[in-house]
CSV table of C-alpha atoms and ligand atoms in Angstrom, one decimal:
chain,number,residue,atom,x,y,z
A,653,MET,CA,-11.5,14.9,21.9
A,654,ALA,CA,-9.0,14.1,24.7
A,655,ARG,CA,-10.7,13.3,27.9
A,656,LEU,CA,-9.4,12.6,31.4
A,657,VAL,CA,-11.5,11.8,34.5
A,658,ILE,CA,-9.9,12.1,37.9
A,659,LYS,CA,-12.0,9.8,40.1
A,660,ASN,CA,-12.9,9.9,43.8
A,661,GLY,CA,-10.3,12.5,45.0
A,662,ARG,CA,-10.8,15.0,47.7
A,663,ILE,CA,-11.1,18.2,45.7
A,664,VAL,CA,-9.8,21.1,47.6
A,665,ASP,CA,-10.0,24.4,45.7
A,666,PRO,CA,-9.6,27.6,47.8
A,667,SER,CA,-10.6,29.8,44.8
A,668,GLN,CA,-14.1,28.3,45.1
A,669,ASN,CA,-14.0,27.5,48.8
A,670,LEU,CA,-14.5,23.9,47.8
A,671,ASP,CA,-13.7,20.7,49.7
A,672,ARG,CA,-15.6,17.6,48.6
A,673,VAL,CA,-15.0,14.1,47.4
A,674,CYS,CA,-16.0,13.7,43.7
A,675,ASP,CA,-14.7,13.3,40.2
A,676,VAL,CA,-13.2,16.0,37.9
A,677,ALA,CA,-13.8,15.7,34.1
A,678,ILE,CA,-11.3,17.3,31.8
A,679,GLU,CA,-11.8,17.8,28.1
A,680,ASP,CA,-9.3,19.2,25.6
A,681,GLY,CA,-7.1,20.7,28.3
A,682,VAL,CA,-10.0,22.4,30.1
A,683,VAL,CA,-11.9,21.6,33.3
A,684,ARG,CA,-15.4,20.6,32.3
A,685,GLU,CA,-17.3,19.6,35.4
A,686,MET,CA,-17.0,18.4,38.9
A,687,ALA,CA,-19.5,15.8,40.1
A,688,GLU,CA,-20.0,12.4,41.6
A,689,GLY,CA,-20.0,9.3,39.4
A,690,ILE,CA,-18.9,10.9,36.1
A,691,ALA,CA,-18.8,8.1,33.5
A,692,GLY,CA,-15.2,7.3,32.6
A,693,SER,CA,-16.0,5.4,29.4
A,694,GLY,CA,-13.9,6.4,26.5
A,695,ALA,CA,-11.7,8.6,28.7
A,696,GLU,CA,-8.4,8.1,30.5
A,697,THR,CA,-9.1,7.7,34.2
A,698,PHE,CA,-7.0,8.4,37.2
A,699,ASP,CA,-8.0,6.9,40.5
A,700,ALA,CA,-7.4,9.6,43.2
A,701,SER,CA,-9.1,7.7,46.1
A,702,GLY,CA,-7.6,8.8,49.3
A,703,LEU,CA,-5.7,11.6,47.6
A,704,VAL,CA,-6.1,15.4,47.5
A,705,VAL,CA,-6.9,16.9,44.1
A,706,ALA,CA,-5.9,20.6,44.0
A,707,PRO,CA,-5.5,23.3,41.3
A,708,GLY,CA,-2.1,23.0,39.8
A,709,PHE,CA,0.6,24.5,42.0
A,710,ILE,CA,2.4,27.7,41.0
A,711,ASP,CA,5.9,28.5,42.1
A,712,MET,CA,6.4,32.2,41.5
A,713,HIS,CA,10.1,32.2,42.3
A,714,VAL,CA,12.4,29.8,40.4
A,715,HIS,CA,15.8,30.2,38.8
A,716,LEU,CA,16.1,28.2,35.5
A,717,ARG,CA,19.6,29.3,34.5
A,718,GLU,CA,18.8,29.4,30.8
A,719,PRO,CA,20.2,31.2,28.9
A,720,GLY,CA,23.8,31.2,30.2
A,721,PHE,CA,24.2,28.7,33.0
A,722,GLU,CA,22.8,25.5,31.4
A,723,GLN,CA,25.3,23.3,33.2
A,724,ALA,CA,23.3,24.0,36.4
A,725,GLU,CA,19.7,23.9,35.0
A,726,THR,CA,17.8,24.3,31.8
A,727,ILE,CA,14.2,25.2,31.1
A,728,GLU,CA,13.6,21.5,30.4
A,729,SER,CA,15.3,20.1,33.5
A,730,GLY,CA,13.9,22.7,35.8
A,731,SER,CA,10.4,22.1,34.4
A,732,ARG,CA,10.9,18.3,35.1
A,733,ALA,CA,11.9,19.1,38.7
A,734,ALA,CA,8.8,21.3,38.9
A,735,ALA,CA,6.5,18.6,37.7
A,736,ALA,CA,8.0,16.1,40.2
A,737,GLY,CA,7.3,18.7,42.9
A,738,GLY,CA,3.6,19.0,41.9
A,739,PHE,CA,4.1,22.4,40.2
A,740,THR,CA,2.3,23.0,36.9
A,741,SER,CA,3.4,26.6,36.5
A,742,ILE,CA,6.7,28.3,37.5
A,743,CYS,CA,8.0,31.8,37.1
A,744,CYS,CA,11.6,32.2,36.2
A,745,MET,CA,13.8,35.0,37.6
A,746,PRO,CA,15.8,37.2,35.1
A,747,ASN,CA,19.3,36.7,36.5
A,748,THR,CA,20.4,34.6,33.6
A,749,HIS,CA,23.2,35.4,31.2
A,750,PRO,CA,22.4,37.6,29.5
A,751,VAL,CA,19.9,39.0,32.0
A,752,ASN,CA,16.3,39.0,30.9
A,753,ASP,CA,16.0,42.7,30.7
A,754,ASN,CA,14.5,43.1,27.2
A,755,PRO,CA,11.8,41.7,25.0
A,756,GLU,CA,14.2,39.6,22.9
A,757,ILE,CA,15.4,37.6,25.8
A,758,THR,CA,11.9,37.3,27.2
A,759,GLN,CA,10.8,36.0,23.7
A,760,TYR,CA,13.7,33.6,23.7
A,761,ILE,CA,12.7,32.1,27.1
A,762,CYS,CA,9.1,31.8,25.9
A,763,ASP,CA,10.1,30.1,22.7
A,764,ARG,CA,12.4,27.6,24.5
A,765,ALA,CA,9.7,27.0,27.1
A,766,ARG,CA,7.2,26.2,24.3
A,767,HIS,CA,9.5,23.6,22.9
A,768,PHE,CA,11.1,22.1,26.0
A,769,ALA,CA,9.1,22.7,29.1
A,770,LEU,CA,6.7,20.2,30.6
A,771,VAL,CA,5.0,22.9,32.7
A,772,ASN,CA,3.9,26.5,32.1
A,773,ILE,CA,6.7,28.9,32.3
A,774,TYR,CA,6.1,32.6,33.1
A,775,PRO,CA,9.1,34.9,32.7
A,776,ILE,CA,9.9,37.7,35.2
A,777,GLY,CA,11.7,40.6,33.6
A,778,ALA,CA,14.4,42.6,35.1
A,779,ILE,CA,13.6,46.0,36.7
A,780,THR,CA,16.9,47.6,35.6
A,781,LYS,CA,19.2,47.1,32.7
A,782,ASN,CA,21.5,44.1,33.4
A,783,SER,CA,20.0,44.3,37.0
A,784,LEU,CA,22.6,46.9,37.8
A,785,GLY,CA,20.1,49.1,39.6
A,786,THR,CA,20.7,52.3,37.6
A,787,GLU,CA,18.7,52.5,34.3
A,788,LEU,CA,15.1,51.1,34.0
A,789,ALA,CA,14.8,48.1,31.6
A,790,ASP,CA,12.3,48.0,28.8
A,791,ILE,CA,9.5,47.0,31.2
A,792,GLU,CA,6.7,47.7,28.8
A,793,GLY,CA,8.3,45.6,26.0
A,794,MET,CA,8.8,42.7,28.3
A,795,LYS,CA,5.3,42.8,29.6
A,796,ARG,CA,4.0,42.8,26.0
A,797,THR,CA,6.2,39.7,25.3
A,798,GLY,CA,4.9,37.8,28.3
A,799,ALA,CA,6.6,39.0,31.5
A,800,VAL,CA,4.3,38.7,34.5
A,801,ALA,CA,6.3,40.8,36.9
A,802,ILE,CA,9.6,42.6,37.3
A,803,SER,CA,12.5,41.9,39.7
A,804,ASP,CA,16.2,42.3,39.9
A,805,ASP,CA,16.2,39.2,42.2
A,806,GLY,CA,19.6,38.2,43.4
A,807,LYS,CA,20.1,41.9,44.0
A,808,PRO,CA,18.1,44.7,45.4
A,809,VAL,CA,17.4,48.0,43.7
A,810,MET,CA,19.6,50.0,46.0
A,811,ASN,CA,19.0,53.5,44.8
A,812,ALA,CA,15.6,54.7,46.3
A,813,ARG,CA,15.1,57.1,43.5
A,814,VAL,CA,15.4,54.3,40.9
A,815,ALA,CA,13.2,52.1,43.0
A,816,GLN,CA,10.5,54.8,43.1
A,817,ARG,CA,10.7,55.3,39.3
A,818,ALA,CA,10.5,51.5,38.8
A,819,MET,CA,7.4,51.4,41.0
A,820,GLU,CA,5.8,54.2,39.0
A,821,ALA,CA,6.5,52.3,35.8
A,822,ALA,CA,5.2,49.1,37.3
A,823,ALA,CA,2.0,50.8,38.6
A,824,SER,CA,1.3,52.4,35.2
A,825,LEU,CA,1.6,48.9,33.6
A,826,ASP,CA,-0.2,47.2,36.4
A,827,LEU,CA,2.7,44.8,36.9
A,828,PRO,CA,3.9,43.6,40.3
A,829,LEU,CA,7.4,44.6,41.4
A,830,ILE,CA,9.2,41.9,43.3
A,831,GLU,CA,12.1,43.0,45.5
A,832,HIS,CA,15.0,41.0,46.7
A,833,CYS,CA,15.2,42.9,50.0
A,834,GLU,CA,18.8,43.4,51.0
A,835,ASP,CA,20.6,46.6,51.8
A,836,LEU,CA,24.0,45.8,50.4
A,837,ASP,CA,25.8,48.3,52.6
A,838,LEU,CA,24.4,46.5,55.7
A,839,SER,CA,24.9,43.0,54.4
A,840,ASP,CA,28.4,44.0,53.3
A,841,GLY,CA,29.9,40.7,52.1
A,842,GLY,CA,28.2,38.6,54.8
A,843,LEU,CA,27.9,34.9,54.3
A,844,MET,CA,25.2,33.8,56.8
A,845,HIS,CA,22.8,35.3,59.3
A,846,GLU,CA,24.6,37.5,61.8
A,847,GLY,CA,24.2,36.0,65.3
A,848,ALA,CA,25.6,33.5,67.7
A,849,ARG,CA,26.0,30.9,65.0
A,850,SER,CA,28.0,33.1,62.7
A,851,LYS,CA,30.3,34.1,65.6
A,852,ASP,CA,30.8,30.4,66.5
A,853,LEU,CA,31.7,29.6,62.9
A,854,GLY,CA,33.8,32.7,62.5
A,855,LEU,CA,31.9,33.8,59.5
A,856,ARG,CA,30.9,37.3,58.5
A,857,GLY,CA,27.3,38.0,59.2
A,858,ILE,CA,24.3,39.3,57.3
A,859,PRO,CA,22.2,41.3,59.8
A,860,ARG,CA,18.5,41.0,59.8
A,861,SER,CA,18.4,44.8,59.4
A,862,SER,CA,19.7,44.5,55.9
A,863,GLU,CA,16.4,43.0,55.0
A,864,ASP,CA,14.2,45.1,57.3
A,865,VAL,CA,15.5,48.4,56.1
A,866,MET,CA,14.7,47.6,52.5
A,867,VAL,CA,11.2,46.2,53.3
A,868,ALA,CA,10.5,49.5,55.2
A,869,ARG,CA,11.8,51.7,52.4
A,870,ASP,CA,9.8,49.8,49.8
A,871,ILE,CA,6.5,49.9,51.7
A,872,ILE,CA,6.9,53.7,51.9
A,873,LEU,CA,7.5,53.8,48.2
A,874,ALA,CA,4.6,51.4,47.5
A,875,GLU,CA,2.3,53.8,49.3
A,876,VAL,CA,3.7,56.9,47.4
A,877,THR,CA,3.5,55.2,44.0
A,878,GLY,CA,0.4,53.0,44.4
A,879,ALA,CA,2.4,50.1,43.0
A,880,ARG,CA,1.7,46.4,43.5
A,881,TYR,CA,4.8,45.5,45.6
A,882,HIS,CA,5.9,42.0,46.5
A,883,VAL,CA,8.6,40.9,49.0
A,884,ALA,CA,10.5,37.9,47.7
A,885,HIS,CA,11.7,35.2,50.2
A,886,LEU,CA,10.8,37.1,53.3
A,887,SER,CA,12.9,35.8,56.3
A,888,SER,CA,12.9,38.3,59.1
A,889,LYS,CA,10.5,38.6,62.0
A,890,TYR,CA,10.3,42.4,61.7
A,891,SER,CA,9.7,42.1,57.9
A,892,VAL,CA,6.7,39.9,58.6
A,893,GLU,CA,5.3,42.6,60.9
A,894,MET,CA,5.9,45.3,58.4
A,895,VAL,CA,4.1,43.4,55.6
A,896,ALA,CA,1.1,42.9,58.0
A,897,PHE,CA,1.2,46.6,58.8
A,898,ALA,CA,1.2,47.5,55.1
A,899,LYS,CA,-1.8,45.2,54.5
A,900,ARG,CA,-3.7,46.8,57.4
A,901,ARG,CA,-3.0,50.2,55.7
A,902,GLY,CA,-4.7,48.9,52.6
A,903,LEU,CA,-1.5,48.9,50.4
A,904,LYS,CA,-1.0,46.5,47.6
A,905,VAL,CA,1.8,44.7,49.4
A,906,THR,CA,2.2,41.0,49.3
A,907,ALA,CA,5.0,38.5,50.3
A,908,GLU,CA,6.2,35.0,49.8
A,909,ALA,CA,8.2,32.7,52.1
A,910,THR,CA,10.4,29.8,51.1
A,911,PRO,CA,10.2,26.4,52.7
A,912,HIS,CA,13.8,26.6,53.9
A,913,HIS,CA,13.0,29.8,55.8
A,914,PHE,CA,10.1,28.2,57.7
A,915,VAL,CA,12.0,24.9,58.3
A,916,LEU,CA,15.6,25.7,59.1
A,917,ALA,CA,17.4,28.2,61.3
A,918,ASP,CA,21.0,29.5,61.4
A,919,SER,CA,21.7,27.0,64.2
A,920,ASP,CA,21.2,24.2,61.5
A,921,VAL,CA,24.1,25.5,59.4
A,922,PRO,CA,26.9,22.9,59.7
A,923,PRO,CA,30.6,24.0,59.3
A,924,GLY,CA,31.3,24.4,55.6
A,925,GLY,CA,27.6,23.6,54.8
A,926,CYS,CA,27.3,25.1,51.3
A,927,ASN,CA,23.8,23.6,51.0
A,928,HIS,CA,22.7,25.8,53.9
A,929,LYS,CA,24.1,28.9,52.3
A,930,MET,CA,21.5,31.2,50.6
A,931,LYS,CA,20.2,34.7,50.4
A,932,PRO,CA,18.5,35.7,52.5
A,933,PRO,CA,20.3,33.5,55.0
A,934,LEU,CA,18.6,31.0,57.4
A,935,ARG,CA,17.7,33.2,60.4
A,936,GLU,CA,17.1,32.5,64.1
A,937,GLY,CA,14.4,30.4,65.7
A,938,GLY,CA,12.3,33.5,66.5
A,939,ASP,CA,12.3,34.5,62.8
A,940,VAL,CA,11.3,30.9,61.7
A,941,SER,CA,8.3,31.0,64.1
A,942,ALA,CA,7.4,34.5,62.9
A,943,VAL,CA,7.4,33.4,59.3
A,944,LYS,CA,5.2,30.5,60.2
A,945,ARG,CA,2.9,32.8,62.1
A,946,GLY,CA,2.8,35.2,59.1
A,947,ILE,CA,1.8,32.2,57.0
A,948,SER,CA,-1.0,31.2,59.4
A,949,SER,CA,-2.3,34.7,59.8
A,950,GLY,CA,-2.3,35.6,56.1
A,951,ALA,CA,0.4,38.2,56.2
A,952,ILE,CA,2.3,36.0,53.8
A,953,ASP,CA,0.4,35.2,50.6
A,954,ALA,CA,2.5,32.5,48.8
A,955,ILE,CA,5.0,29.8,49.3
A,956,ALA,CA,7.7,30.0,46.7
A,957,THR,CA,10.9,27.9,46.5
A,958,ASP,CA,13.6,30.3,45.3
A,959,HIS,CA,14.8,27.1,43.5
A,960,ALA,CA,18.5,28.2,42.9
A,961,PRO,CA,20.5,25.4,41.2
A,962,HIS,CA,24.3,25.6,41.3
A,963,SER,CA,26.7,23.0,39.8
A,964,GLU,CA,28.3,20.5,42.1
A,965,ALA,CA,31.8,21.9,41.4
A,966,GLU,CA,30.7,25.4,42.6
A,967,LYS,CA,29.0,24.0,45.7
A,968,ARG,CA,32.1,21.9,46.5
A,969,GLU,CA,34.0,25.1,47.2
A,970,SER,CA,34.5,26.5,50.7
A,971,PHE,CA,31.6,28.2,52.5
A,972,GLU,CA,33.3,31.5,51.8
A,973,ARG,CA,33.5,30.9,48.1
A,974,CYS,CA,30.5,28.8,47.1
A,975,PRO,CA,27.5,30.6,45.6
A,976,PHE,CA,24.3,31.4,47.5
A,977,GLY,CA,21.2,29.3,46.8
A,978,ILE,CA,19.6,25.8,47.1
A,979,ILE,CA,17.2,23.8,44.9
A,980,GLY,CA,13.7,23.4,46.2
A,981,LEU,CA,11.0,22.4,43.7
A,982,GLU,CA,10.8,18.7,44.7
A,983,THR,CA,10.8,19.2,48.5
A,984,ALA,CA,8.5,22.2,48.8
A,985,LEU,CA,5.2,20.4,49.3
A,986,GLY,CA,6.7,17.7,51.6
A,987,LEU,CA,8.2,20.5,53.8
A,988,ALA,CA,5.0,22.5,53.8
A,989,LEU,CA,2.9,19.5,54.8
A,990,GLU,CA,5.4,18.7,57.6
A,991,GLN,CA,5.9,22.1,59.1
A,992,LEU,CA,2.6,23.8,58.4
A,993,TYR,CA,-0.2,21.3,57.8
A,994,HIS,CA,0.7,18.4,60.0
A,995,ALA,CA,2.1,20.8,62.6
A,996,GLY,CA,-1.4,22.4,62.8
A,997,ALA,CA,-0.3,25.9,61.6
A,998,VAL,CA,-2.6,26.0,58.6
A,999,THR,CA,-5.7,24.2,57.3
A,1000,LEU,CA,-5.6,22.3,54.0
A,1001,GLN,CA,-7.4,25.1,52.3
A,1002,GLN,CA,-4.8,27.6,53.5
A,1003,LEU,CA,-1.9,25.3,52.5
A,1004,ILE,CA,-3.3,24.9,49.0
A,1005,ARG,CA,-4.1,28.6,48.6
A,1006,LEU,CA,-0.4,29.4,49.3
A,1007,PHE,CA,0.6,27.2,46.4
A,1008,THR,CA,-2.3,28.2,44.0
A,1009,TRP,CA,-4.8,31.1,44.3
A,1010,GLY,CA,-2.3,33.1,46.4
A,1011,PRO,CA,0.4,33.4,43.7
A,1012,ALA,CA,-2.2,33.4,40.8
A,1013,THR,CA,-3.7,36.5,42.4
A,1014,ILE,CA,-0.4,38.3,43.0
A,1015,LEU,CA,0.5,37.8,39.3
A,1016,SER,CA,-2.9,38.0,37.8
A,1017,LEU,CA,-2.6,34.6,36.2
A,1018,ASP,CA,-5.7,32.9,34.9
A,1019,ARG,CA,-4.7,29.7,36.8
A,1020,GLY,CA,-4.7,28.4,40.3
A,1021,THR,CA,-8.4,27.3,40.1
A,1022,LEU,CA,-10.4,24.3,39.0
A,1023,ARG,CA,-13.5,26.3,38.0
A,1024,PRO,CA,-15.2,24.9,34.9
A,1025,GLY,CA,-13.6,26.5,31.9
A,1026,ALA,CA,-10.2,26.9,33.5
A,1027,ALA,CA,-7.0,25.4,32.1
A,1028,ALA,CA,-6.9,21.8,33.5
A,1029,ASP,CA,-3.7,22.1,35.6
A,1030,VAL,CA,-4.1,19.8,38.5
A,1031,THR,CA,-1.9,18.7,41.4
A,1032,VAL,CA,-2.7,15.4,43.0
A,1033,PHE,CA,-1.0,14.7,46.3
A,1034,ALA,CA,-1.0,12.4,49.4
A,1035,LEU,CA,-1.3,13.7,52.9
A,1036,ASP,CA,0.2,10.7,54.8
A,1037,ASP,CA,2.2,8.4,52.5
A,1038,GLU,CA,5.8,8.3,53.7
A,1039,TRP,CA,8.7,8.8,51.3
A,1040,THR,CA,12.3,9.7,51.4
A,1041,TYR,CA,13.9,12.4,49.2
A,1042,ASP,CA,16.9,11.1,47.2
A,1043,VAL,CA,18.5,14.0,45.4
A,1044,ASN,CA,20.5,11.7,43.2
A,1045,ARG,CA,17.3,10.8,41.5
A,1046,SER,CA,16.3,14.5,41.2
A,1047,ALA,CA,15.1,15.8,37.8
A,1048,SER,CA,17.1,18.9,38.4
A,1049,LYS,CA,20.6,19.1,37.0
A,1050,SER,CA,21.9,20.3,40.3
A,1051,ARG,CA,22.2,18.6,43.7
A,1052,ASN,CA,22.5,21.5,46.1
A,1053,THR,CA,19.9,20.7,48.8
A,1054,PRO,CA,20.0,20.5,52.6
A,1055,PHE,CA,17.1,18.0,52.5
A,1056,ASP,CA,18.7,14.9,50.8
A,1057,GLY,CA,17.7,11.8,52.7
A,1058,ARG,CA,14.9,13.6,54.6
A,1059,LYS,CA,11.8,11.5,55.3
A,1060,PHE,CA,8.4,13.1,54.4
A,1061,ARG,CA,4.8,12.4,55.3
A,1062,GLY,CA,2.8,13.3,52.2
A,1063,GLY,CA,3.8,14.7,48.9
A,1064,PRO,CA,3.1,14.8,45.1
A,1065,VAL,CA,1.5,11.8,43.4
A,1066,ALA,CA,0.6,13.1,40.0
A,1067,THR,CA,0.9,16.4,38.0
A,1068,VAL,CA,-1.5,17.3,35.2
A,1069,VAL,CA,-0.9,20.2,32.8
A,1070,ALA,CA,-3.6,21.1,30.3
A,1071,GLY,CA,-5.3,17.8,30.9
A,1072,GLU,CA,-2.2,15.6,30.4
A,1073,ILE,CA,-0.6,13.6,33.2
A,1074,ILE,CA,3.0,14.8,32.8
A,1075,TRP,CA,4.4,13.2,35.9
A,1076,ARG,CA,3.3,10.5,38.3
A,1077,ARG,CA,5.1,9.0,41.4
A,1078,GLU,CA,6.8,5.7,40.6
B,1740,DOR,O1,20.2,32.2,47.5
B,1740,DOR,C1,19.9,32.8,46.5
B,1740,DOR,N1,20.2,32.4,45.2
B,1740,DOR,N2,19.3,34.0,46.6
B,1740,DOR,C2,19.1,34.8,45.6
B,1740,DOR,O2,18.5,35.8,45.8
B,1740,DOR,C3,19.6,34.5,44.2
B,1740,DOR,C4,19.7,33.0,44.1
B,1740,DOR,C5,20.5,32.6,42.9
B,1740,DOR,O3,20.3,33.1,41.8
B,1740,DOR,O4,21.3,31.7,43.0
B,1741,ZN,ZN1,15.8,34.1,43.9
């Protein structure tokens, strides 16, 4: 029997409203008990004195690029970056090549994950065939094969009739539908947020309204269909308000925010800064504050990275030509501690819930908890240790981050999946 005892950590588990210093005993990949002074004889022990011990973090929005774009990331390299960021489970978006729009691709991803991934991989299936927004994909087949949600992420479902039918299908299968909220007619080839900064830089803008219009439409459709509807990478102040409104109405509407959208604004975009180019774009200071307020108030349910690796060659292009997206798995916790916890915007319980019980609930995963009997996925992290992010030592195959060289206060120390320490800080 494989045994691991994590000693003397501060266990913080929002699923049980728990915050106490004690030991956690793990046997054969499962949490056995939580108590003081558990005997470590015959077991591997990990001294977590002075550290926080939380349920394993879940990132519900990751791009792994396999199959099709393995030069930017693979299931293996992405899972290593996840482990180094404290994540024990990640969900992979379907915008691979081919698109994950049928059970064969879903199965392929699950098979590769079983062989090569260090962390749990949950595929997200496409809403429409080839994510073209016209014909519904084989949603039921993908669900049967392991898809935990559907999304055409990278693109919205532009046609409202198709979106409504997709929500009906999602509702009948009890799967959440995750929307990339962008009205393409309004964003119309824009490159960054439309505002003073885009004017200064002479770049075509993406107005906030392109996001807001889609969030509004979808909330209406979520009410009509009864679907579980989730807003991906929410970035606009009005969208935060609309999600809060939908929750007050009792709709099954949830939302996630990325670290970059609560840390950076459009004013931070340097000329030619491809590592500040993503969708949705970095918005204005008022949006950044609104996203943070949405996180503190509970309007936003999860922190997700939208880890979007792109090769160095692609990101060396001009701002106009380089692809949208930045990596984020390894910096998410450090940024959340800095901007949310140390800044006093959230409690430690809230912070951990956003990385664990929040996403687990949205996706109905049997994870995100340290209850006895649960899978022993654990994230051990420091609140105060200082460290500096060096992207050249990243486990990701890509380097596209605006946070290289950033100093952090607190971050991941060890990552445990099914009772095995799969990563520890050097
Ligand atoms: O910045 C982004 N990159 N936003 C998306 O929605 C897609 C993603 C990607 O796949 O690169
Ligand atoms: Zn994405």
